[in-house]
Amino acid sequence: MSERGNDESSAADSGDIDRNIADGVVRPGRRVYSERVPIEADGEAGDPGSGTPVPPRPPRRLLTRSTTRAEKARALRGLGALGGLAGVLVALMLLPTACTAGVGARDAASWFESEPAGLTTAGVPQRSKILAANGDTIATFFYQNRVDVPLGKIAPIVRQAVLAIEDNRFYEHGAIDLQGTLRALGSNLSNGQVTQGGSGITQQYVKNLLLTQADSDAERAEAKEVTPARKIRELRYAVALEKRLSKDEILRRYLNIAYYGDGAYGIEAAARHYFSKHASELDLTEAALLAGVIRYPYAYDPTRHPGDARKRRDTVLDRMAQLGWLDPAKAASAKEQPIKLDVDNVHSGCVSSKAPFFCDYVQREILTNPVFGKTAKDREKLLKRGGLTIRTTLDRRAQKAAQRAVDKHVPPKNSAHKAAAEAMVEPGTGEIKAMVVDRDLGPDKERGKTWINFAADAGHGSSIGMQAGSTFKAFTLAAALDEGLPFGTRLMAPREYTPVGYRNCDGDRVGDPGASLRNAADGEGGKQFSIVTGTQHSVNTFFLALEKKVGLCDTVRMAERLGMKQANGKPLEEYPAFTLGFNPVSPLRLAAAYAAFGARGKYCKPLAIKEIRDVSGHKLKVPGRDCEQAIDEGVADAVSYVLSGVLTKGTARGMGLGRDAAGKTGTVDNFSAAWFAGYTPDLASAVWVGDPRGGYKHPMESLCMDGRCYGAVFGATIPAPIWKQSMLGALSGTPASSFDRPPSHYFSKGSGEDRAKVPDVRGMELGDAVAKLRGAGFKTRVGKPVESRKYDEGTVAGQSPGSAEPGATITLHVSKGGRDEPGGGPGDGDPRPPVPPVTIPPLPGGRQQAPA
């Protein structure tokens, strides 16, 4: 049976016994909604057609001379169970007054009035909500859509309407309404069928509470069965609760637990669902409508049966007037008003969320992390029943920017069936600011949908990860810089490379003497490169040589220090091609690793949940920040210096952000996937583009998508533009932060840039010469003046060096005129003396570091 069916059954069975009427005979388990007079909990029968109470029918004798044998048999069968239950009810009502019957009666009364063992009012399901960092609701989770509210936040007219139709003597009687029960019992016996109920508000609350707390099918069946045993248990609970709780509190709980149809549990959720307002804002007609729905939530659901719902509403209004609680003229005026709904559907789960894959990540974190419960069942109950307020790290601006960028470049239903995913992480905190996939969350069989969160690991989204390509070269770079290699370190990068001479972290030799690795995709080869230029050009064979120089194990350990592992949770595999990114990983882990470079070496595990509070406002334990200084600050600064050049001179040139930024492209073998990972001091991001059907089966070698052809797709072709657009949007309005200058020892062999010919400025005025050299990317300083017959006084007579790395300092010597000194000098005889010591060049924007 469905969850809704269970609760509707409970709500419908809110009197003493099941009110399912068919052919005048009680048939437990069968419900008839049409052409029957609904029975009100206070014992009055009303006509939902006219809204006018039907005059009580004269008592009908059960058996007459005209009664047929079949009718007699049917009536007796219908009264069989009723008679047994009636005996129980009468006995229970008489117990407290049977003191003269002896000790046995006193003991029975004492037992009935004692508090039952295991009585609890806890566990009423309430919906949980996931919030973005700014407090916006991302998603809700619930078994039952319920929002518990205090009595003061329920409009008085609502309380009045419910009491009028369900239990108008609620504040006058105890747990058992003797008058109402006897009246209902007499009516039912005289009519030979169930026409009136006698359960009061307290008993109805108990019934709903027991059903709500049932965890198994057996417990739910027990809570709904029509037996004397169940009734006795409910009555004992009702007596105990009347002693423990005030009448106001019982009414409050009843209003919050009752089912109001169409998936709305509790008066607050019902008010929001049907009228898009709070329970405190309901008016007379709205209150009467909801009060009437309680008896038969499906039959009187105004979204499905507006006509019956209106008739039932009018019955409630008439009852209020009949009791003197409402002016008859006002009741008549209210009955003339049509039902006006403003339905607000609240969906449970992440499918309808505006951040579905981040929502799914948070949900899986709660369902899988033992900090939220010992068992999976405990964790699911906490999320879907606990009424939690879960505040997350999501930045709505970053989320929107990332989604727009991904959808623009790789539309959800693109003709090539490609997919894209991006994760954004804040450096220094590990907070996940955005997580997007270019598809909706849903069945993979439907085009443009997927259940797989390509941005996350298997444990948080079912993805087994994707090969990362050259983005892993950053870890080899970091390992080399961690060992103190300067930027000017140069290695030969052949066009083909045989991977031999490597050892893994167990000391075993790894490699394949028969293999030949080439500079495909991003790179080139056949000459020497420095650490800087080898990275800018993403030269495969250079990085294989660099990995061998620093050690395969050191490279692997560097990646592990920065949080990297396979997306399936297993350790990284260790082979020479490690630096080329053959390990399958997730964008989220890669973004978190690159964020550590932006945070000057401080690595933080990805964090999605900042705080969780329960329904009482108490904080629950959540995973805390887990950060450590993974690499030295100077090493991280040096990495940023090198990776900055990728955006200005390397494989992703033109993808800068107008502020300090760094990154690395990644192109997987045979163009099976493409990546870009990059960062600023304020935000890091990793983007993947590939084919969910399998990248090697469906490569991006000659890609045409939605009328646009790209040819072979590199990391800079689609992923880098996605990264740039999303980062610009996410950082809009955020003041630009700067990278720190690397330690000077990294410049001991120069800046690592390729040497370039220095423009000849001899004979030029000093100011013009300085401007020309600076325009060519060099700095200048003025040395000692020299005598020169060749160059006029005041003009540049000499310069050095003649070739240098971009950003190097060029020394200028101004002519004093006249004769040269004996032995010559820098003016004529040796115009380009030896290269002076290299000074640390400026950062982009004029700061003291070489441009990247």
Coordinates of N, CA, C and O in Angstrom, one line a residue, residues 554-702:
D554 N 57.3 10.4 -5.5 CA 57.2 11.8 -5.0 C 56.0 12.5 -5.7 O 55.3 13.3 -5.1
T555 N 55.9 12.2 -7.0 CA 54.8 12.8 -7.7 C 53.4 12.3 -7.2 O 52.5 13.1 -7.0
V556 N 53.3 11.0 -7.0 CA 52.1 10.4 -6.5 C 51.8 10.9 -5.1 O 50.6 11.3 -4.8
R557 N 52.8 11.0 -4.3 CA 52.6 11.5 -2.9 C 52.1 12.9 -2.9 O 51.3 13.3 -2.1
M558 N 52.6 13.7 -3.8 CA 52.2 15.1 -3.9 C 50.7 15.2 -4.2 O 49.9 15.9 -3.6
A559 N 50.3 14.4 -5.2 CA 48.8 14.4 -5.6 C 48.0 13.9 -4.4 O 46.9 14.5 -4.1
E560 N 48.5 12.9 -3.6 CA 47.7 12.4 -2.5 C 47.7 13.5 -1.4 O 46.6 13.6 -0.7
R561 N 48.8 14.2 -1.2 CA 48.7 15.3 -0.2 C 47.7 16.3 -0.5 O 47.2 17.0 0.4
L562 N 47.4 16.4 -1.8 CA 46.4 17.4 -2.2 C 45.0 16.8 -2.4 O 44.2 17.3 -3.1
G563 N 44.8 15.6 -1.7 CA 43.5 15.0 -1.7 C 43.1 14.2 -2.8 O 41.9 13.7 -2.9
M564 N 43.9 13.9 -3.8 CA 43.6 13.1 -4.9 C 43.5 11.6 -4.7 O 44.3 11.0 -4.0
K565 N 42.4 11.0 -5.2 CA 42.3 9.6 -5.2 C 41.3 9.3 -6.4 O 40.7 10.2 -6.9
Q566 N 41.3 8.0 -6.7 CA 40.3 7.7 -7.8 C 38.9 7.9 -7.4 O 38.6 7.9 -6.2
A567 N 38.0 8.2 -8.4 CA 36.6 8.5 -8.1 C 35.9 7.4 -7.4 O 34.9 7.6 -6.7
N568 N 36.4 6.1 -7.6 CA 35.8 5.0 -6.9 C 36.2 4.8 -5.5 O 35.8 3.9 -4.8
G569 N 37.1 5.7 -5.0 CA 37.6 5.7 -3.6 C 38.9 5.0 -3.4 O 39.5 5.0 -2.4
K570 N 39.4 4.3 -4.5 CA 40.6 3.6 -4.4 C 41.8 4.5 -4.5 O 41.7 5.6 -5.1
P571 N 43.0 4.0 -4.0 CA 44.2 4.9 -4.2 C 44.6 5.0 -5.6 O 44.2 4.2 -6.5
L572 N 45.4 6.0 -5.9 CA 45.8 6.3 -7.3 C 46.8 5.2 -7.7 O 47.6 4.7 -7.0
E573 N 46.6 4.8 -9.0 CA 47.5 3.8 -9.6 C 48.8 4.5 -10.0 O 48.8 5.7 -10.4
E574 N 50.0 3.8 -9.8 CA 51.3 4.3 -10.0 C 52.0 3.7 -11.2 O 52.6 2.6 -11.1
Y575 N 52.0 4.4 -12.3 CA 52.7 4.1 -13.5 C 53.3 5.3 -14.1 O 52.9 6.4 -13.7
P576 N 54.3 5.2 -15.0 CA 55.0 6.4 -15.6 C 54.0 7.4 -16.2 O 54.2 8.6 -16.1
A577 N 52.9 6.9 -16.7 CA 51.9 7.8 -17.4 C 51.1 8.5 -16.3 O 50.1 9.2 -16.7
F578 N 51.4 8.4 -15.0 CA 50.7 9.1 -14.0 C 50.6 10.6 -14.3 O 49.5 11.2 -14.1
T579 N 51.7 11.2 -14.7 CA 51.7 12.6 -14.9 C 50.8 13.0 -16.1 O 50.4 14.2 -16.2
L580 N 50.5 12.0 -16.9 CA 49.6 12.3 -18.1 C 48.2 12.2 -17.8 O 47.3 12.4 -18.6
G581 N 47.9 11.8 -16.5 CA 46.5 11.8 -16.0 C 45.6 10.6 -16.5 O 44.5 10.8 -16.9
F582 N 46.2 9.4 -16.3 CA 45.3 8.2 -16.7 C 44.4 7.8 -15.6 O 43.4 7.0 -15.8
N583 N 44.6 8.3 -14.3 CA 43.7 7.9 -13.2 C 42.3 8.6 -13.4 O 42.3 9.8 -13.7
P584 N 41.2 7.8 -13.2 CA 39.9 8.5 -13.3 C 39.6 9.2 -12.0 O 39.6 8.6 -10.9
V585 N 39.2 10.4 -12.1 CA 38.9 11.3 -10.9 C 37.7 12.1 -11.2 O 37.1 12.1 -12.2
S586 N 37.3 12.8 -10.1 CA 36.1 13.7 -10.3 C 36.5 15.2 -10.3 O 37.5 15.6 -9.8
P587 N 35.7 16.0 -11.0 CA 36.0 17.4 -11.0 C 36.0 18.0 -9.6 O 36.8 18.9 -9.4
L588 N 35.2 17.5 -8.7 CA 35.3 18.1 -7.3 C 36.6 17.9 -6.7 O 37.1 18.9 -6.1
R589 N 37.2 16.7 -6.7 CA 38.5 16.5 -6.1 C 39.6 17.3 -6.8 O 40.5 17.8 -6.1
L590 N 39.5 17.4 -8.1 CA 40.5 18.1 -8.8 C 40.4 19.6 -8.5 O 41.4 20.3 -8.3
A591 N 39.2 20.1 -8.4 CA 39.0 21.5 -8.0 C 39.5 21.8 -6.6 O 40.2 22.8 -6.3
A592 N 39.3 20.9 -5.7 CA 39.8 21.0 -4.3 C 41.3 21.0 -4.3 O 42.0 21.8 -3.5
A593 N 41.9 20.2 -5.1 CA 43.4 20.1 -5.2 C 44.0 21.4 -5.7 O 44.9 22.0 -5.1
Y594 N 43.4 21.9 -6.8 CA 43.9 23.2 -7.3 C 43.6 24.4 -6.4 O 44.3 25.4 -6.4
A595 N 42.5 24.3 -5.6 CA 42.2 25.3 -4.6 C 43.4 25.4 -3.6 O 43.6 26.5 -3.1
A596 N 44.0 24.3 -3.3 CA 45.2 24.4 -2.4 C 46.3 25.3 -2.9 O 47.0 25.9 -2.1
F597 N 46.5 25.3 -4.2 CA 47.5 26.2 -4.8 C 47.1 27.6 -4.5 O 47.9 28.5 -4.2
G598 N 45.8 27.9 -4.8 CA 45.3 29.3 -4.5 C 45.4 29.7 -3.1 O 45.4 30.9 -2.8
A599 N 45.3 28.7 -2.2 CA 45.3 29.0 -0.7 C 46.8 28.9 -0.2 O 46.9 28.6 1.0
R600 N 47.8 29.0 -1.1 CA 49.2 29.0 -0.7 C 49.5 27.7 0.0 O 50.2 27.6 1.1
G601 N 49.0 26.5 -0.5 CA 49.4 25.2 0.0 C 48.5 24.6 1.0 O 48.7 23.5 1.5
K602 N 47.5 25.3 1.4 CA 46.5 24.8 2.5 C 45.4 24.0 1.8 O 44.6 24.6 1.0
Y603 N 45.4 22.7 2.0 CA 44.4 21.9 1.4 C 43.3 21.6 2.4 O 43.5 21.3 3.5
C604 N 42.0 21.7 1.9 CA 40.9 21.5 2.7 C 40.0 20.5 1.9 O 39.7 20.6 0.7
K605 N 39.5 19.4 2.6 CA 38.6 18.5 2.0 C 37.3 19.2 1.6 O 36.9 20.1 2.3
P606 N 36.7 18.8 0.5 CA 35.5 19.5 0.1 C 34.4 19.4 1.2 O 34.2 18.4 1.8
L607 N 33.7 20.5 1.4 CA 32.7 20.6 2.5 C 31.4 21.2 1.9 O 31.5 22.2 1.2
A608 N 30.3 20.5 2.1 CA 29.0 21.0 1.6 C 28.1 21.5 2.7 O 27.2 22.3 2.4
I609 N 28.2 20.9 3.9 CA 27.2 21.2 5.0 C 27.9 22.1 6.0 O 28.9 21.7 6.6
K610 N 27.4 23.3 6.3 CA 27.9 24.1 7.3 C 27.3 23.9 8.7 O 27.9 24.0 9.7
E611 N 26.0 23.7 8.7 CA 25.2 23.6 10.0 C 23.9 22.9 9.8 O 23.3 23.0 8.7
I612 N 23.5 22.1 10.8 CA 22.2 21.5 10.8 C 21.6 21.7 12.1 O 22.2 21.5 13.2
R613 N 20.3 22.1 12.1 CA 19.6 22.3 13.3 C 18.3 21.5 13.2 O 17.7 21.3 12.2
D614 N 17.9 20.9 14.4 CA 16.7 20.1 14.4 C 15.5 21.0 14.6 O 15.6 22.2 14.6
V615 N 14.3 20.4 14.8 CA 13.0 21.2 14.8 C 13.0 22.1 16.0 O 12.3 23.1 16.1
S616 N 13.8 21.8 17.1 CA 13.9 22.6 18.3 C 14.9 23.7 18.2 O 15.1 24.5 19.1
G617 N 15.6 23.7 17.1 CA 16.7 24.8 16.9 C 18.0 24.4 17.4 O 19.0 25.1 17.4
H618 N 18.1 23.1 17.9 CA 19.4 22.7 18.5 C 20.4 22.2 17.3 O 19.9 21.6 16.4
K619 N 21.6 22.6 17.5 CA 22.6 22.2 16.5 C 22.9 20.7 16.6 O 23.1 20.2 17.7
L620 N 23.0 20.1 15.4 CA 23.4 18.7 15.4 C 24.9 18.6 14.9 O 25.5 19.5 14.4
K621 N 25.5 17.5 15.3 CA 26.9 17.3 14.9 C 27.0 17.1 13.4 O 26.3 16.4 12.8
V622 N 28.0 17.9 12.8 CA 28.2 17.7 11.3 C 29.7 17.6 11.1 O 30.5 18.0 12.0
P623 N 30.1 17.1 10.0 CA 31.6 17.0 9.7 C 32.2 18.4 9.7 O 31.6 19.3 9.0
G624 N 33.2 18.6 10.4 CA 33.9 19.9 10.5 C 34.9 20.2 9.4 O 35.1 19.3 8.5
R625 N 35.4 21.3 9.3 CA 36.5 21.6 8.3 C 37.7 20.7 8.6 O 38.1 20.5 9.7
D626 N 38.2 20.2 7.5 CA 39.4 19.4 7.6 C 40.5 19.9 6.7 O 40.5 19.6 5.5
C627 N 41.3 20.8 7.2 CA 42.3 21.5 6.4 C 43.7 21.2 7.0 O 43.9 21.0 8.2
E628 N 44.7 21.2 6.1 CA 46.1 21.1 6.6 C 47.0 21.8 5.6 O 46.6 21.9 4.4
Q629 N 48.2 22.2 6.1 CA 49.2 22.8 5.2 C 49.9 21.6 4.4 O 50.8 21.0 4.9
A630 N 49.4 21.4 3.2 CA 49.8 20.2 2.5 C 51.2 20.5 1.9 O 52.0 19.5 1.8
I631 N 51.5 21.7 1.4 CA 52.8 22.0 0.8 C 53.2 23.4 1.3 O 52.3 24.2 1.8
D632 N 54.4 23.7 1.3 CA 54.9 25.0 1.7 C 54.3 26.2 0.9 O 54.0 26.0 -0.3
E633 N 54.1 27.3 1.6 CA 53.5 28.4 0.9 C 54.3 28.8 -0.3 O 53.8 29.1 -1.4
G634 N 55.7 28.8 -0.2 CA 56.5 29.2 -1.3 C 56.4 28.3 -2.5 O 56.4 28.8 -3.6
V635 N 56.2 27.0 -2.2 CA 56.0 26.1 -3.3 C 54.7 26.4 -4.0 O 54.7 26.4 -5.3
A636 N 53.7 26.6 -3.3 CA 52.4 26.9 -3.9 C 52.5 28.2 -4.7 O 51.9 28.3 -5.8
D637 N 53.2 29.2 -4.2 CA 53.3 30.4 -4.9 C 54.1 30.2 -6.2 O 53.7 30.8 -7.2
A638 N 55.1 29.3 -6.2 CA 55.8 29.0 -7.4 C 54.9 28.3 -8.4 O 55.0 28.6 -9.6
V639 N 54.1 27.4 -7.9 CA 53.2 26.7 -8.8 C 52.3 27.7 -9.5 O 52.0 27.7 -10.7
S640 N 51.7 28.7 -8.7 CA 50.8 29.7 -9.3 C 51.6 30.6 -10.3 O 51.0 30.9 -11.3
Y641 N 52.8 30.9 -10.0 CA 53.6 31.6 -11.0 C 53.7 30.9 -12.3 O 53.5 31.5 -13.4
V642 N 54.0 29.6 -12.3 CA 54.1 28.8 -13.5 C 52.8 28.7 -14.2 O 52.7 28.9 -15.5
L643 N 51.8 28.3 -13.5 CA 50.5 28.0 -14.1 C 49.8 29.3 -14.6 O 48.9 29.2 -15.4
S644 N 50.2 30.4 -14.1 CA 49.7 31.7 -14.6 C 50.0 31.9 -16.1 O 49.2 32.4 -16.9
G645 N 51.2 31.4 -16.5 CA 51.6 31.5 -17.8 C 50.8 30.7 -18.8 O 50.8 31.0 -20.0
V646 N 50.1 29.7 -18.3 CA 49.3 28.9 -19.2 C 48.2 29.7 -19.8 O 47.7 29.5 -21.0
L647 N 47.7 30.7 -19.0 CA 46.6 31.5 -19.5 C 47.0 32.7 -20.3 O 46.2 33.3 -21.0
T648 N 48.3 33.0 -20.3 CA 48.8 34.2 -21.1 C 49.7 33.8 -22.2 O 49.6 34.4 -23.3
K649 N 50.4 32.7 -22.1 CA 51.4 32.3 -23.2 C 51.3 30.8 -23.6 O 51.9 30.4 -24.5
G650 N 50.4 30.1 -22.8 CA 50.4 28.7 -23.0 C 49.2 28.1 -23.8 O 48.6 28.8 -24.6
T651 N 48.9 26.9 -23.5 CA 47.8 26.2 -24.2 C 46.4 26.9 -24.0 O 45.5 26.6 -24.7
A652 N 46.3 27.7 -23.0 CA 45.0 28.4 -22.7 C 45.1 29.9 -22.8 O 44.4 30.6 -22.1
R653 N 46.0 30.3 -23.6 CA 46.2 31.8 -23.7 C 44.9 32.4 -24.2 O 44.2 31.9 -25.1
G654 N 44.7 33.6 -23.7 CA 43.4 34.3 -24.0 C 42.3 34.0 -23.0 O 41.2 34.5 -23.2
M655 N 42.5 33.1 -22.1 CA 41.5 32.7 -21.2 C 41.6 33.3 -19.8 O 41.1 32.8 -18.8
G656 N 42.4 34.4 -19.7 CA 42.6 35.1 -18.5 C 41.3 35.7 -18.0 O 40.4 35.9 -18.7
L657 N 41.3 36.1 -16.7 CA 40.1 36.7 -16.1 C 40.3 38.2 -15.8 O 39.3 38.8 -15.2
G658 N 41.4 38.8 -16.2 CA 41.6 40.2 -15.8 C 42.0 40.4 -14.4 O 42.0 41.5 -13.9
R659 N 42.4 39.4 -13.7 CA 42.9 39.3 -12.4 C 43.8 38.2 -12.3 O 43.9 37.3 -13.1
D660 N 44.6 38.1 -11.2 CA 45.5 37.0 -11.0 C 44.8 35.6 -11.1 O 43.8 35.4 -10.4
A661 N 45.2 34.8 -12.0 CA 44.5 33.5 -12.2 C 45.6 32.5 -12.8 O 46.5 32.9 -13.4
A662 N 45.3 31.3 -12.6 CA 46.3 30.2 -13.1 C 45.4 29.0 -13.4 O 44.3 28.8 -12.9
G663 N 46.0 28.1 -14.2 CA 45.2 26.9 -14.6 C 46.0 26.0 -15.5 O 47.2 26.3 -15.8
K664 N 45.4 24.9 -15.8 CA 46.0 23.9 -16.7 C 45.0 23.2 -17.5 O 43.9 22.8 -17.0
T665 N 45.3 23.0 -18.8 CA 44.4 22.3 -19.7 C 44.7 20.8 -19.5 O 45.7 20.4 -19.0
G666 N 43.8 20.0 -20.0 CA 43.9 18.5 -20.0 C 43.2 17.9 -21.2 O 42.0 18.2 -21.3
T667 N 43.9 17.2 -22.0 CA 43.3 16.5 -23.1 C 43.6 15.0 -23.0 O 44.8 14.6 -22.9
V668 N 42.6 14.2 -22.9 CA 42.8 12.7 -22.7 C 43.1 12.1 -24.0 O 42.7 12.5 -25.1
D669 N 43.8 10.9 -23.9 CA 44.2 10.1 -25.1 C 43.1 10.0 -26.1 O 41.9 9.8 -25.7
N670 N 43.4 10.2 -27.4 CA 42.4 10.0 -28.5 C 41.3 10.9 -28.4 O 40.2 10.7 -28.9
F671 N 41.5 12.0 -27.7 CA 40.4 13.1 -27.5 C 39.1 12.5 -26.9 O 38.0 12.9 -27.3
S672 N 39.3 11.5 -26.0 CA 38.2 10.9 -25.4 C 37.5 11.8 -24.3 O 36.4 11.6 -24.0
A673 N 38.2 12.8 -23.9 CA 37.7 13.8 -22.9 C 38.6 15.0 -22.9 O 39.7 14.9 -23.3
A674 N 38.1 16.1 -22.3 CA 38.9 17.3 -22.2 C 38.5 18.0 -20.9 O 37.4 17.9 -20.4
W675 N 39.6 18.6 -20.3 CA 39.4 19.2 -19.0 C 40.0 20.6 -19.0 O 40.9 21.0 -19.8
F676 N 39.6 21.4 -18.0 CA 40.4 22.6 -17.6 C 40.1 22.8 -16.1 O 39.0 22.7 -15.6
A677 N 41.3 22.9 -15.4 CA 41.2 23.2 -14.0 C 42.0 24.5 -13.7 O 43.1 24.7 -14.2
G678 N 41.4 25.4 -13.0 CA 42.1 26.7 -12.7 C 41.6 27.4 -11.5 O 40.6 26.9 -10.9
Y679 N 42.2 28.5 -11.1 CA 41.9 29.1 -9.8 C 42.4 30.5 -9.7 O 43.3 30.9 -10.5
T680 N 41.9 31.2 -8.8 CA 42.4 32.5 -8.3 C 42.6 32.3 -6.8 O 42.2 31.2 -6.2
P681 N 43.1 33.3 -6.1 CA 43.1 33.1 -4.6 C 41.8 33.0 -3.9 O 41.7 32.6 -2.8
D682 N 40.7 33.3 -4.7 CA 39.4 33.3 -4.1 C 38.5 32.2 -4.5 O 37.5 31.8 -3.8
L683 N 38.8 31.5 -5.6 CA 37.9 30.5 -6.1 C 38.6 29.5 -7.1 O 39.5 30.0 -7.9
A684 N 38.3 28.2 -7.0 CA 38.9 27.3 -7.9 C 37.8 26.5 -8.5 O 36.7 26.3 -8.0
S685 N 38.1 26.0 -9.7 CA 37.1 25.3 -10.5 C 37.7 24.2 -11.4 O 38.8 24.4 -11.9
A686 N 37.0 23.1 -11.6 CA 37.4 22.1 -12.6 C 36.3 21.8 -13.5 O 35.2 21.6 -13.0
V687 N 36.5 21.7 -14.8 CA 35.5 21.5 -15.8 C 35.9 20.2 -16.6 O 37.0 20.1 -17.1
W688 N 34.9 19.3 -16.8 CA 35.1 18.1 -17.6 C 34.1 18.2 -18.8 O 32.9 18.5 -18.5
V689 N 34.5 17.7 -19.9 CA 33.6 17.6 -21.1 C 33.9 16.2 -21.7 O 35.1 15.9 -22.0
G690 N 32.9 15.4 -21.9 CA 33.1 14.1 -22.5 C 31.8 13.5 -22.9 O 30.8 14.1 -23.1
D691 N 31.9 12.1 -23.1 CA 30.7 11.4 -23.6 C 30.3 10.3 -22.5 O 31.2 9.4 -22.3
P692 N 29.2 10.4 -21.9 CA 28.8 9.4 -20.9 C 28.7 8.0 -21.5 O 28.7 7.1 -20.7
R693 N 28.6 7.9 -22.8 CA 28.5 6.5 -23.4 C 29.9 5.9 -23.5 O 30.0 4.7 -23.8
G694 N 30.9 6.6 -23.2 CA 32.3 6.1 -23.3 C 33.1 7.0 -24.2 O 32.8 7.1 -25.4
G695 N 34.1 7.6 -23.7 CA 34.9 8.5 -24.5 C 35.7 7.9 -25.6 O 35.9 8.5 -26.7
Y696 N 36.2 6.7 -25.3 CA 37.0 6.0 -26.4 C 36.1 5.5 -27.5 O 36.6 5.5 -28.7
K697 N 34.9 5.2 -27.2 CA 34.0 4.7 -28.3 C 33.4 5.9 -29.0 O 33.1 5.9 -30.2
H698 N 33.3 7.1 -28.3 CA 32.7 8.3 -28.9 C 33.7 9.5 -28.7 O 33.4 10.4 -27.9
P699 N 34.8 9.5 -29.3 CA 35.8 10.5 -29.1 C 35.4 11.9 -29.6 O 34.4 12.0 -30.4
M700 N 36.1 12.9 -29.2 CA 35.8 14.3 -29.7 C 36.9 14.7 -30.7 O 37.4 15.8 -30.6
E701 N 37.1 13.9 -31.7 CA 38.2 14.1 -32.6 C 37.7 15.0 -33.8 O 38.5 15.8 -34.3
S702 N 36.5 14.8 -34.2 CA 35.9 15.6 -35.3 C 34.5 16.0 -34.8 O 33.5 15.6 -35.4

